[in-house]
Short mmCIF file of C-alpha atoms (C1' of nucleotides) in Angstrom, two decimals:
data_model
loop_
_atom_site.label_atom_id
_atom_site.label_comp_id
_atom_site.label_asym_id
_atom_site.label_seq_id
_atom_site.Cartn_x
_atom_site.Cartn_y
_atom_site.Cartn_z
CA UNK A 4 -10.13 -27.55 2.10
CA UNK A 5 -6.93 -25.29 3.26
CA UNK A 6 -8.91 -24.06 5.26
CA UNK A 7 -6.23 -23.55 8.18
CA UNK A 8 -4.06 -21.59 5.75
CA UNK A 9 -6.52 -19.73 5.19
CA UNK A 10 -7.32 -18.50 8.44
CA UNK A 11 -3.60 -18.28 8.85
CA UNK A 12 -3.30 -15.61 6.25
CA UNK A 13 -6.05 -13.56 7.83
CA UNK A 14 -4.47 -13.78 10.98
CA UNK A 15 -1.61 -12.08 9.28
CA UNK A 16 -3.33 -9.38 7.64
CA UNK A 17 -5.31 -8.62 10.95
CA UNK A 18 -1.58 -8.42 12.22
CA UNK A 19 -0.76 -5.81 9.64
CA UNK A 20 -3.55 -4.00 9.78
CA UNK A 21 -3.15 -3.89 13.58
CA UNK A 22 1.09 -2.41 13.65
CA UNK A 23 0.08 0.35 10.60
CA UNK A 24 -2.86 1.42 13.17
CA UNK A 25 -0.32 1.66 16.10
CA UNK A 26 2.67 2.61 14.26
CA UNK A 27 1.91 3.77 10.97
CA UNK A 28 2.39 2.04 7.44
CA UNK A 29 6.12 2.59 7.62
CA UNK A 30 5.98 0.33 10.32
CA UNK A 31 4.32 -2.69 8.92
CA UNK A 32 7.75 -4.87 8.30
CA UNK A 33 7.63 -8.28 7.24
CA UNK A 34 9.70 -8.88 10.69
CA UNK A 35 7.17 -6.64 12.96
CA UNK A 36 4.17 -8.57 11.51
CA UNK A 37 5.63 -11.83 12.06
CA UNK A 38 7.25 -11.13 15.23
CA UNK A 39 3.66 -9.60 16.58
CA UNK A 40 1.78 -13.45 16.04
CA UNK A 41 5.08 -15.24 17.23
CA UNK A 42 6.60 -16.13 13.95
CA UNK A 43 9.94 -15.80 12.28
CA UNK A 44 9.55 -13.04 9.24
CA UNK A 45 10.45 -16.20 6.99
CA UNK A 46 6.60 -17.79 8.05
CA UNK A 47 4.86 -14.86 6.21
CA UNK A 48 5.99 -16.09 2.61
CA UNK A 49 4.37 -19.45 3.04
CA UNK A 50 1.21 -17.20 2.65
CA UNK A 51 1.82 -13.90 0.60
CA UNK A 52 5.14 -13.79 -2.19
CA UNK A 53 6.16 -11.07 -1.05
CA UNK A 54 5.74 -7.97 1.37
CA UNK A 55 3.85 -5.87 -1.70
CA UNK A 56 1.41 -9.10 -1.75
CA UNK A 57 0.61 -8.51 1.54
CA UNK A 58 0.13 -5.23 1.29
CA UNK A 59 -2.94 -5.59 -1.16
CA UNK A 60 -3.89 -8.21 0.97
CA UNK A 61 -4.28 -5.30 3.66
CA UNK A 62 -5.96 -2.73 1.30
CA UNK A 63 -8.13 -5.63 0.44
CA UNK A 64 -9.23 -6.69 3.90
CA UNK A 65 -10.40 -2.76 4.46
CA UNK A 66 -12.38 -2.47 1.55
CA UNK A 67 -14.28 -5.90 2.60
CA UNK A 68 -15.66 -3.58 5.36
CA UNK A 69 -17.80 -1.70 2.87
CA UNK A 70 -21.39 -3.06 2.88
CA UNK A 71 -23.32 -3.27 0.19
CA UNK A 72 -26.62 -1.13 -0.60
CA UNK A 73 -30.04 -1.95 -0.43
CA UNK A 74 -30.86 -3.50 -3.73
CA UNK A 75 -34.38 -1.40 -3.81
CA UNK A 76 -32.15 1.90 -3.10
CA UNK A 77 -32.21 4.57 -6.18
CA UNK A 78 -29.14 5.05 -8.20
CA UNK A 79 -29.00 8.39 -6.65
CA UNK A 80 -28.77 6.90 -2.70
CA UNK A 81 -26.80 3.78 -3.93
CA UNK A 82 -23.69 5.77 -4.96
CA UNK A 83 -24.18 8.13 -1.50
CA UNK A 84 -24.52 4.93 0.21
CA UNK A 85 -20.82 3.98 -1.53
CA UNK A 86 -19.45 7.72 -0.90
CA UNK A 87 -20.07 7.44 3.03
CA UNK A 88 -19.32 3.98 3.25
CA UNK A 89 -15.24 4.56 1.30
CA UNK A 90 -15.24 7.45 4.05
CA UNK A 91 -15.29 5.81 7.13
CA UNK A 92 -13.23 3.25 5.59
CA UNK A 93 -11.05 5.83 5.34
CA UNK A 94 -11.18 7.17 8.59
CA UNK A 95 -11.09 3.35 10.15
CA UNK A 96 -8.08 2.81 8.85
CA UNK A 97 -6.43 6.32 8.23
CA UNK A 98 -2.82 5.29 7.93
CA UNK A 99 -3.69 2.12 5.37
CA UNK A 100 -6.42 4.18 3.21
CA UNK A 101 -3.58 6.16 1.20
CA UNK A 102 -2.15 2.65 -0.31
CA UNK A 103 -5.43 2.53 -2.53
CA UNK A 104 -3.97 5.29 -4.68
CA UNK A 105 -1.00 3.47 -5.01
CA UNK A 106 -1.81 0.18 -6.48
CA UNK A 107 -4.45 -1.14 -9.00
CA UNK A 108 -7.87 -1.94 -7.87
CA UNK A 109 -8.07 -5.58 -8.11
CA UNK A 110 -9.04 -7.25 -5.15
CA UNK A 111 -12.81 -8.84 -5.09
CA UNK A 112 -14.25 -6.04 -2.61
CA UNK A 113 -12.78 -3.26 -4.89
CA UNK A 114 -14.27 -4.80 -8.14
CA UNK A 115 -17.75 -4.98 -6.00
CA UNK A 116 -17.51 -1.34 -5.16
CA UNK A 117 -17.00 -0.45 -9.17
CA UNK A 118 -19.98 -2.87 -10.34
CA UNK A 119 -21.94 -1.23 -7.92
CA UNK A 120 -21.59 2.14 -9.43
CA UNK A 121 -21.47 0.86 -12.65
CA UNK A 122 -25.05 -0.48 -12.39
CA UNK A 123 -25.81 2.75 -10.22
CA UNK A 124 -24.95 4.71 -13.34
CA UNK A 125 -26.74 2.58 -16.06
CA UNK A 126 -29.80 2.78 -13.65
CA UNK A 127 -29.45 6.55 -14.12
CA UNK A 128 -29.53 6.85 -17.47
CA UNK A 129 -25.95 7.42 -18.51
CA UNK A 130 -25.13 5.75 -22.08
CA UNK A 131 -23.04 2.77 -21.44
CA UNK A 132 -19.92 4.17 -23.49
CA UNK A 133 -20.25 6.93 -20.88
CA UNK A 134 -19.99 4.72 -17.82
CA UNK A 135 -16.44 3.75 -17.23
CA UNK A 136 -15.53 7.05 -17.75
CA UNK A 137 -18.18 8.42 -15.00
CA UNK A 138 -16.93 5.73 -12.98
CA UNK A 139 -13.68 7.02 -12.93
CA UNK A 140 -14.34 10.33 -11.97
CA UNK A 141 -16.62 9.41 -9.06
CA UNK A 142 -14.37 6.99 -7.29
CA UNK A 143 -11.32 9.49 -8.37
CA UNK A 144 -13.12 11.76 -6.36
CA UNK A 145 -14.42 9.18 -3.29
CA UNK A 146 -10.69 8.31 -2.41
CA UNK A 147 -8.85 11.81 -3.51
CA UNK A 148 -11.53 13.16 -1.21
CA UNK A 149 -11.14 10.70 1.70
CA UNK A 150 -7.23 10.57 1.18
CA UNK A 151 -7.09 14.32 1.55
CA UNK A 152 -8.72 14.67 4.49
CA UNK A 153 -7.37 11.61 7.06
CA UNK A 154 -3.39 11.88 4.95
CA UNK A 155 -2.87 15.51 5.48
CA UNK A 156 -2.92 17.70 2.38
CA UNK A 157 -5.78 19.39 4.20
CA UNK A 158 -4.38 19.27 7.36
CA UNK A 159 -4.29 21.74 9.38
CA UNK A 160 -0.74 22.97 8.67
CA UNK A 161 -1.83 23.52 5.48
CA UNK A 162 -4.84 25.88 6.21
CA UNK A 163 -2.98 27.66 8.78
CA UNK A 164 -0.15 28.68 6.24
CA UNK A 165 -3.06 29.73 3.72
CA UNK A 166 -4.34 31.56 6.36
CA UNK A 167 -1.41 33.28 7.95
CA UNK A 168 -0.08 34.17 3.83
CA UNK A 169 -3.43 36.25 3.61
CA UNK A 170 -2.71 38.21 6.69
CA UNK A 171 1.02 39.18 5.96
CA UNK A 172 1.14 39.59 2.30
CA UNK A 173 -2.37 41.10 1.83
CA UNK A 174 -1.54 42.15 -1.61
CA UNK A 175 -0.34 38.56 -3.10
CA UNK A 176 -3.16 38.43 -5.31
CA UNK A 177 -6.24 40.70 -5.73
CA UNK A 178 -8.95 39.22 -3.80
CA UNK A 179 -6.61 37.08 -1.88
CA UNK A 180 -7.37 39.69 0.89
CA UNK A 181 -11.41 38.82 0.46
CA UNK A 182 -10.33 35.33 1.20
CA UNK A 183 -8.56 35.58 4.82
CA UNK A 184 -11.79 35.58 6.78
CA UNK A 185 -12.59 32.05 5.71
CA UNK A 186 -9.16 30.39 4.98
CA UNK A 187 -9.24 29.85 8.75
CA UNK A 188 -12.12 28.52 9.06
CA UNK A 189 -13.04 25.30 10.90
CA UNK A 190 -14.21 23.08 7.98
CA UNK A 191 -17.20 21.53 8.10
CA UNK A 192 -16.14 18.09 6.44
CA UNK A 193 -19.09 16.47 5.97
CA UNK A 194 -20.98 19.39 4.52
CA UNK A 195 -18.46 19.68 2.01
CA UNK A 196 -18.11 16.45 1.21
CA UNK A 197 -22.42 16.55 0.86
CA UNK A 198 -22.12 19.28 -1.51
CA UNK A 199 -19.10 18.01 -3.43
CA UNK A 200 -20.89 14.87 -3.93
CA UNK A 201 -24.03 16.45 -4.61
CA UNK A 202 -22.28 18.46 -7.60
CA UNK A 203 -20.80 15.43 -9.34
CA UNK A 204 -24.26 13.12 -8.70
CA UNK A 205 -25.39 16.51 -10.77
CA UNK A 206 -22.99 15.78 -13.61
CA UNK A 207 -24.64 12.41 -13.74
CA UNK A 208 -28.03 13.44 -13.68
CA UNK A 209 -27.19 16.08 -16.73
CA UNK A 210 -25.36 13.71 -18.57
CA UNK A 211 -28.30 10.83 -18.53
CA UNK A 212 -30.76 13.51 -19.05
CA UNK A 213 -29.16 14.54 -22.11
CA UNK A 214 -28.61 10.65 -23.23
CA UNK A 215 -32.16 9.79 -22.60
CA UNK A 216 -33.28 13.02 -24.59
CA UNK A 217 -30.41 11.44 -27.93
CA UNK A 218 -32.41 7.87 -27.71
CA UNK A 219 -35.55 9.43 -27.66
CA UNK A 220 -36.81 11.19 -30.78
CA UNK A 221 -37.82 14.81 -30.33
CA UNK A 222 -42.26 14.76 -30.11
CA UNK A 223 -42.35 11.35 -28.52
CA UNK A 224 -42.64 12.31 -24.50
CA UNK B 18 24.98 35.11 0.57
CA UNK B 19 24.99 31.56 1.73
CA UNK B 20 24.48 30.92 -2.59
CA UNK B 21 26.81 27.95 -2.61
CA UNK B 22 25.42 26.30 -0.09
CA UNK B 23 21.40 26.55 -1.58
CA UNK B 24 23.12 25.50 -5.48
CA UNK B 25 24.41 22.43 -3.45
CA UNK B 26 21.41 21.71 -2.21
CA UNK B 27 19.46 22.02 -5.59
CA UNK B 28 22.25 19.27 -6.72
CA UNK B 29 21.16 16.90 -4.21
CA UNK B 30 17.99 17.46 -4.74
CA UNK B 31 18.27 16.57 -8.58
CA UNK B 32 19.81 13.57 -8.39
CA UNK B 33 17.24 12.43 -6.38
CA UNK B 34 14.67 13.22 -8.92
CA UNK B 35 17.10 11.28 -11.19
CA UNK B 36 17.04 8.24 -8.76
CA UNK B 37 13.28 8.52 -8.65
CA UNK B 38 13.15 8.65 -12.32
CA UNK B 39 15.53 6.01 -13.22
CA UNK B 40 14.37 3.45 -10.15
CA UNK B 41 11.33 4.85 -8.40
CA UNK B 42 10.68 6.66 -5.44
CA UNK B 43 11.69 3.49 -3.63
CA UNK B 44 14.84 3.53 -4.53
CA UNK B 45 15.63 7.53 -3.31
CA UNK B 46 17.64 6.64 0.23
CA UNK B 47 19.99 9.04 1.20
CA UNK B 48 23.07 6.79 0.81
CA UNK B 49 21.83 5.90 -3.25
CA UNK B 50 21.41 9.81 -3.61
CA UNK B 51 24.52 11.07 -2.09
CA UNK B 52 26.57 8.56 -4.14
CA UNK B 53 25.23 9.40 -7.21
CA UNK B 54 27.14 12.71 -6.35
CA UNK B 55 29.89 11.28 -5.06
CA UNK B 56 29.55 12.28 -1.54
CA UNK B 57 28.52 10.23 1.90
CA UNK B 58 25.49 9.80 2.85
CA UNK B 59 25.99 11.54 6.12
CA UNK B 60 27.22 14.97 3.67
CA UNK B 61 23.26 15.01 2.80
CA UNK B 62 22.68 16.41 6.71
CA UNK B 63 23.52 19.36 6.78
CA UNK B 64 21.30 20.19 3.69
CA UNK B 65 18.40 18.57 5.23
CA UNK B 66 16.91 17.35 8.82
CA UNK B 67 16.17 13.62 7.17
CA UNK B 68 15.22 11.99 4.41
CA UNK B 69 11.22 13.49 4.98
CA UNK B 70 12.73 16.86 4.41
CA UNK B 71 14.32 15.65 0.93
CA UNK B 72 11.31 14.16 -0.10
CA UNK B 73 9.57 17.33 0.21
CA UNK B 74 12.02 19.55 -1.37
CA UNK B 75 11.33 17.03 -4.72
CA UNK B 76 7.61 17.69 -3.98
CA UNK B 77 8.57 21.38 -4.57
CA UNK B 78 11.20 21.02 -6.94
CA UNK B 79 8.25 19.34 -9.10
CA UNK B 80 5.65 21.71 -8.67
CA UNK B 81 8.03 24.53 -9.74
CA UNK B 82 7.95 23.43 -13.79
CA UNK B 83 4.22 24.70 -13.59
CA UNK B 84 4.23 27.92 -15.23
CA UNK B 85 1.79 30.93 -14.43
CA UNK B 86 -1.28 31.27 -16.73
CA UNK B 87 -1.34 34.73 -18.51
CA UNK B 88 -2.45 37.65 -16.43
CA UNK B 89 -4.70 38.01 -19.14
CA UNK B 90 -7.05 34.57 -19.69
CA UNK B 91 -10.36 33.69 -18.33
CA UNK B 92 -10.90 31.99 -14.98
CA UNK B 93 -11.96 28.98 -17.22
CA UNK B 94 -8.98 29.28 -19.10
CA UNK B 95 -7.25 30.16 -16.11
CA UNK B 96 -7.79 26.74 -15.07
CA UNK B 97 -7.53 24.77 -17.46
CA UNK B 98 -3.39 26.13 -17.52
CA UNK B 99 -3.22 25.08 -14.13
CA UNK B 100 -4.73 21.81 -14.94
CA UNK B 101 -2.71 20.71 -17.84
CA UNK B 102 0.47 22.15 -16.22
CA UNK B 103 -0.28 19.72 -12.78
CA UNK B 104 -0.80 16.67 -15.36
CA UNK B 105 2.01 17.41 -17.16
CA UNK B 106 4.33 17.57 -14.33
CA UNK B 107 2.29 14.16 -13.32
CA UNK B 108 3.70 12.77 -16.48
CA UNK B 109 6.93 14.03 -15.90
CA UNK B 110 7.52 12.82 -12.68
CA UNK B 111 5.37 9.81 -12.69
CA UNK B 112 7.04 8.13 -9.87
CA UNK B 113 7.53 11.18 -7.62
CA UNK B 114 4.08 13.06 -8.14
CA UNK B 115 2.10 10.43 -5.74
CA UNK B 116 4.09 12.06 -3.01
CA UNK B 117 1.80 14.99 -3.38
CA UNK B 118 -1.07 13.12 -1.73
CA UNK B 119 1.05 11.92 1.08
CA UNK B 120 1.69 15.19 2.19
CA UNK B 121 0.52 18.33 2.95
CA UNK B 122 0.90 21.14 0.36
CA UNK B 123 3.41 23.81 1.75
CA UNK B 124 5.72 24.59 -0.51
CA UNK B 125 5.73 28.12 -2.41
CA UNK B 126 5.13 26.65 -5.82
CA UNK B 127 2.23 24.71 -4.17
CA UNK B 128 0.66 27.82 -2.63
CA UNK B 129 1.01 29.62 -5.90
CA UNK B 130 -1.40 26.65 -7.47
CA UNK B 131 -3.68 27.48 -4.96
CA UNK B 132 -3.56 31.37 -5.12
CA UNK B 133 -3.90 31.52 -8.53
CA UNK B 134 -7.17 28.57 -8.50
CA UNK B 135 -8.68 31.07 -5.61
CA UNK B 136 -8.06 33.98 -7.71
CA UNK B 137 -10.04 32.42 -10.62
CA UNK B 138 -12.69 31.09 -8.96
CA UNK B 139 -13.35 34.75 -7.56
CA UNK B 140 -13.22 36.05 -10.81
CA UNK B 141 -15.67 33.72 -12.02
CA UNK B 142 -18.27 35.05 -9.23
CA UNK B 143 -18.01 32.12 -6.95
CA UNK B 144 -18.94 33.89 -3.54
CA UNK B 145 -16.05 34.27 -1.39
CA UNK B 146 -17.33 31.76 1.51
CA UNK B 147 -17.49 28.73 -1.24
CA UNK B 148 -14.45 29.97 -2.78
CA UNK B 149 -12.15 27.02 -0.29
CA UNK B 150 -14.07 24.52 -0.74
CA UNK B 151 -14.15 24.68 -4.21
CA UNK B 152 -10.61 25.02 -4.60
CA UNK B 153 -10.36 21.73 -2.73
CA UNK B 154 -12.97 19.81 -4.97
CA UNK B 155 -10.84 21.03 -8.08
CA UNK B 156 -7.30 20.29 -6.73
CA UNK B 157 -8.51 17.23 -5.08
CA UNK B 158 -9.56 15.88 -8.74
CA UNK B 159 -6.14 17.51 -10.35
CA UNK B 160 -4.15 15.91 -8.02
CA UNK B 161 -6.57 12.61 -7.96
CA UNK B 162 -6.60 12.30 -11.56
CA UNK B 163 -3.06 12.23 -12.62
CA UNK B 164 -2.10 10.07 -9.99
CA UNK B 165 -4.57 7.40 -10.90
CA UNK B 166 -3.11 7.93 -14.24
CA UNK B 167 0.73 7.73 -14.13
CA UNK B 168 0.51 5.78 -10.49
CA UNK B 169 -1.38 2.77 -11.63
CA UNK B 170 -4.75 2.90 -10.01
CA UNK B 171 -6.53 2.72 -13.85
CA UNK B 172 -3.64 0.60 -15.42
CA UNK B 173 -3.95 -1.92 -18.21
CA UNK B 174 -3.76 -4.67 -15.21
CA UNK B 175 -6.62 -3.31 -13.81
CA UNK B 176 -8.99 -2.29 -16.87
CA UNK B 177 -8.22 -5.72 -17.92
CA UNK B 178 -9.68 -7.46 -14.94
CA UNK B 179 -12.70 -5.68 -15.11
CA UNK B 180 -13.08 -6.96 -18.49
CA UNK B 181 -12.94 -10.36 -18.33
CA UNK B 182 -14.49 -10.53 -15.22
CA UNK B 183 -17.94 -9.29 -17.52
CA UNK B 184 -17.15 -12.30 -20.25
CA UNK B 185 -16.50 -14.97 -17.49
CA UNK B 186 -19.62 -14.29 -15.06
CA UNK B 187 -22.12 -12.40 -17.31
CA UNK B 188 -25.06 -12.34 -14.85
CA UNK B 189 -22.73 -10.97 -11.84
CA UNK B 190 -24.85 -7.71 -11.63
CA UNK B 191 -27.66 -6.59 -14.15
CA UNK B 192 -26.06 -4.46 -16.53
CA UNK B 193 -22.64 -5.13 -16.81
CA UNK B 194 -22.94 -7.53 -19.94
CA UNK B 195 -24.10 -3.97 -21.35
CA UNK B 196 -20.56 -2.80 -20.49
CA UNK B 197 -18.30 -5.72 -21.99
CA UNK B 198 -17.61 -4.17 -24.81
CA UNK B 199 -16.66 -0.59 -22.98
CA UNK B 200 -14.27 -2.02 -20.51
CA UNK B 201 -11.71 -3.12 -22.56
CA UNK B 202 -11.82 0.02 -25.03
CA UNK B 203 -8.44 2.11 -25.44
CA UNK B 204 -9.18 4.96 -22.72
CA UNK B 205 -8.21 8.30 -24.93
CA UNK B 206 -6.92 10.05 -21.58
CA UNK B 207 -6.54 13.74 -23.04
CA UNK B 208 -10.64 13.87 -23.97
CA UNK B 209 -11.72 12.59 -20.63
CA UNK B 210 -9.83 14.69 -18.88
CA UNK B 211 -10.79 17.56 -20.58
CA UNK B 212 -14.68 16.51 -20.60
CA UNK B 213 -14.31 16.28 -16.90
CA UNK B 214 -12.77 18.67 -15.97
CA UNK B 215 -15.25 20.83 -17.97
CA UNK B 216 -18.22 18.94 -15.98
CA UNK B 217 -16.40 20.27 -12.76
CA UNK B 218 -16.17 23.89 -14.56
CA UNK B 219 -19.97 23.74 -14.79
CA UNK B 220 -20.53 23.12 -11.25
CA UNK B 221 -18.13 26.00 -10.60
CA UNK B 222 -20.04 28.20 -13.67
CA UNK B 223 -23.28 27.28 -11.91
CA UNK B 224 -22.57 28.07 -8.12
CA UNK B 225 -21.60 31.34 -9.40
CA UNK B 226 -24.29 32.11 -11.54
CA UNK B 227 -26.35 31.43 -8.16
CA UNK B 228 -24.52 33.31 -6.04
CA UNK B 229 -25.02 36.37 -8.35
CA UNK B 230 -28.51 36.18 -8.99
CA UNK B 231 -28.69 36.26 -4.85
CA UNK B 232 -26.76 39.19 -4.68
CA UNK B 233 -28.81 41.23 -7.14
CA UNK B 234 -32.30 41.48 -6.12
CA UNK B 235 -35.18 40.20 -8.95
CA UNK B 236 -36.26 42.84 -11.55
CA UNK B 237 -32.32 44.45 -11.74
CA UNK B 238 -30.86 42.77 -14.64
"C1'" DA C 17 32.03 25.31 7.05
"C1'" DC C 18 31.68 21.09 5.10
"C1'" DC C 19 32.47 16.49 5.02
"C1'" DT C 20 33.80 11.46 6.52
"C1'" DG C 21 34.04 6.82 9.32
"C1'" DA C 22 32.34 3.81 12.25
"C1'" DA C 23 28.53 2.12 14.51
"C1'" DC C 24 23.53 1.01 15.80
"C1'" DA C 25 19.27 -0.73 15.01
"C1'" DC C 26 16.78 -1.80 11.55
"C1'" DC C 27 14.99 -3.67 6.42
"C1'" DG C 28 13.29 -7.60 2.38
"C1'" DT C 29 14.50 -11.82 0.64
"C1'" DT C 30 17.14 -16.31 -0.56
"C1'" DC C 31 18.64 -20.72 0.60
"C1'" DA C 32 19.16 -24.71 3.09
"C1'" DA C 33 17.61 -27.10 6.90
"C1'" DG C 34 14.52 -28.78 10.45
"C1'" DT C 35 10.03 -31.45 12.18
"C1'" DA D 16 3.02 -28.95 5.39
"C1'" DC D 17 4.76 -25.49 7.99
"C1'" DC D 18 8.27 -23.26 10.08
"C1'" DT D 19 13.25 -21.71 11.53
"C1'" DG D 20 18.41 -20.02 11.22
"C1'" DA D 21 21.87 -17.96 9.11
"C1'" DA D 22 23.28 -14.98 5.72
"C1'" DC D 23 23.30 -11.15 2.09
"C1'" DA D 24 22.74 -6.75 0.62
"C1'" DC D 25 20.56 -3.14 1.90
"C1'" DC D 26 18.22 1.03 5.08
"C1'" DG D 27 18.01 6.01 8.23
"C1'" DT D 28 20.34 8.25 11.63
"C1'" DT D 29 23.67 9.44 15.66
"C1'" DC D 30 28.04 10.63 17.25
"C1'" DA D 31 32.60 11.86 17.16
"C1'" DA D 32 36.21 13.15 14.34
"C1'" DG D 33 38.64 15.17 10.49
"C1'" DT D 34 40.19 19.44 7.41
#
DNA sequence: ACCTGAACACCGTTCAAGT
DNA sequence: ACCTGAACACCGTTCAAGT
């Protein structure tokens, strides 16, 4: 059943996902979508309300490209297989990605990437009051991460000026001077992001550790 | 010299903040900002190249309200200033802050963040080499943070779906019938914040401590 | 130096109409 | 059921002109 709509509406979100690849988000236009499948602008709200419907409907369709972890992974490589797989989501679909940040969560694939690190962090140990809030942090830091580094605010404009500030004003700060050799840097991305990760999967780990140790009274290994 | 022409410029620039505060960053075009000043659109050119220009002079204009910590507080301390003052401003400008994601970070008030975060973590004995990449994790979860709270990503909407979705299909993943009664709790922003941002403190605490004990040589205390 | 008017090539969305 | 046409109230930006 509607099953011809509902090819229809893919075809219009493969449309949209296609002009913000070529042209950038600020191109995706009710009329460029339309007009890219051969259809008046007016044939689009037979399938989404409205063009903010259709833009979830985009931001949707890219998170359906995460796949889901082995079920026999540990908690530890189920949330690094999450991590990598939001990055190259991100870097798929570079000019789209940044939209995440600027609606709610709600579309199926989203809610499957959050149950997956929900159970990843009950696995773990973390008290179950403590989970949402763990949740938060980690997928705050998946798409800040991965929206920093394919939208620009680590681009290389940005390092460049950090750089060049270090050489000309050399007494800004103390210890800015200390800095300039590796402000310029090439930046090894996915070392950082490793070690970042690594860090916050630490977090975890203390945080469980120190749960486990409240449930369990002290004597009793 | 050229003084009236920068306090015309500030001018423009507030009532676009105004704009973006009263009808969202949507709403900022050049024609609905030069009319709330009673001028022509067209006036706004010779203050700024295009409308990308304005929207980055708000970006500033925003980041400006953060005030310098005292020369005299910890690097922890340090940053937790900095913190607050970036989610205060979030708060402030809830419609404009996003913007901060969407492009890179040039402006002086945004390189004083940054100077002041790299002059902290120095102090706190990160080695110099880390001292970047750090800066980045912490900024990236400032920045991340407060936009997931004032720009929507954690709203009620959101918070509410992933509640009912654990009443309505209890055995979708092992585990999240643990979490029904979590999801729906009242999130008390101000203590997570503050317990993760200490989490991310740690990390920094503990990278230094490392760094130290490698730069003194076993049996010197 | 600072601003305006008119014009161009676009927007999202509503409504009524077509097949 | 699915789509189109015309219209409305908007955009950013260019160019030439005004004072």
């Amino acid at each position: 059943m509607r099953k011809l709509k509902d090819s229809r509406r893919a075809e219009i979100v493969d449309a949209a996902l296609l002009v913000a690849a070529e042209q950038g988000v600020k191109a995706v236009s009710m009329r460029a979508v339309a007009a890219r499948i051969g259809l008046t602008p007016m044939a689009l709200y037979g399938y989404f309300r409205n063009k903010d419907e259709l833009l979830d409907a985009i931001i949707g369709r890219m998170l359906a490209e995460i796949s889901r972890p082995a079920a026999d992974l540990g908690w530890r490589e189920t949330i690094l297989h999450l991590a990598a797989e939001v990055r190259s989501a991100a870097r798929r679909h570079p000019s789209v990605f940044p939209l995440l940040f600027t609606r709610p969560a709600v579309s199926p694939s989203a809610i499957m990437v959050i149950d997956l690190l929900f159970d990843a962090l009950l696995r773990a140990g973390v008290e179950p009051a403590q989970v949402p809030r763990m949740e938060r942090m980690i997928s705050t830091f998946l798409i800040g991460y991965a929206i920093s580094e394919v939208g620009g605010r680590f681009s290389e404009g940005s390092l460049d000026t950090r750089g060049r500030r270090a050489q000309l004003e050399p007494d800004l700060l103390p210890g800015h001077q200390l800095l300039a050799g590796h402000l310029d840097a090439r930046v090894d991305w996915d070392a950082e992001y490793q070690a970042d990760l690594d860090g916050l999967l630490d977090i975890v780990a203390g945080l469980a550790a120190r749960d486990q140790r409240r449930r369990q009274p002290i004597g009793k290994p």
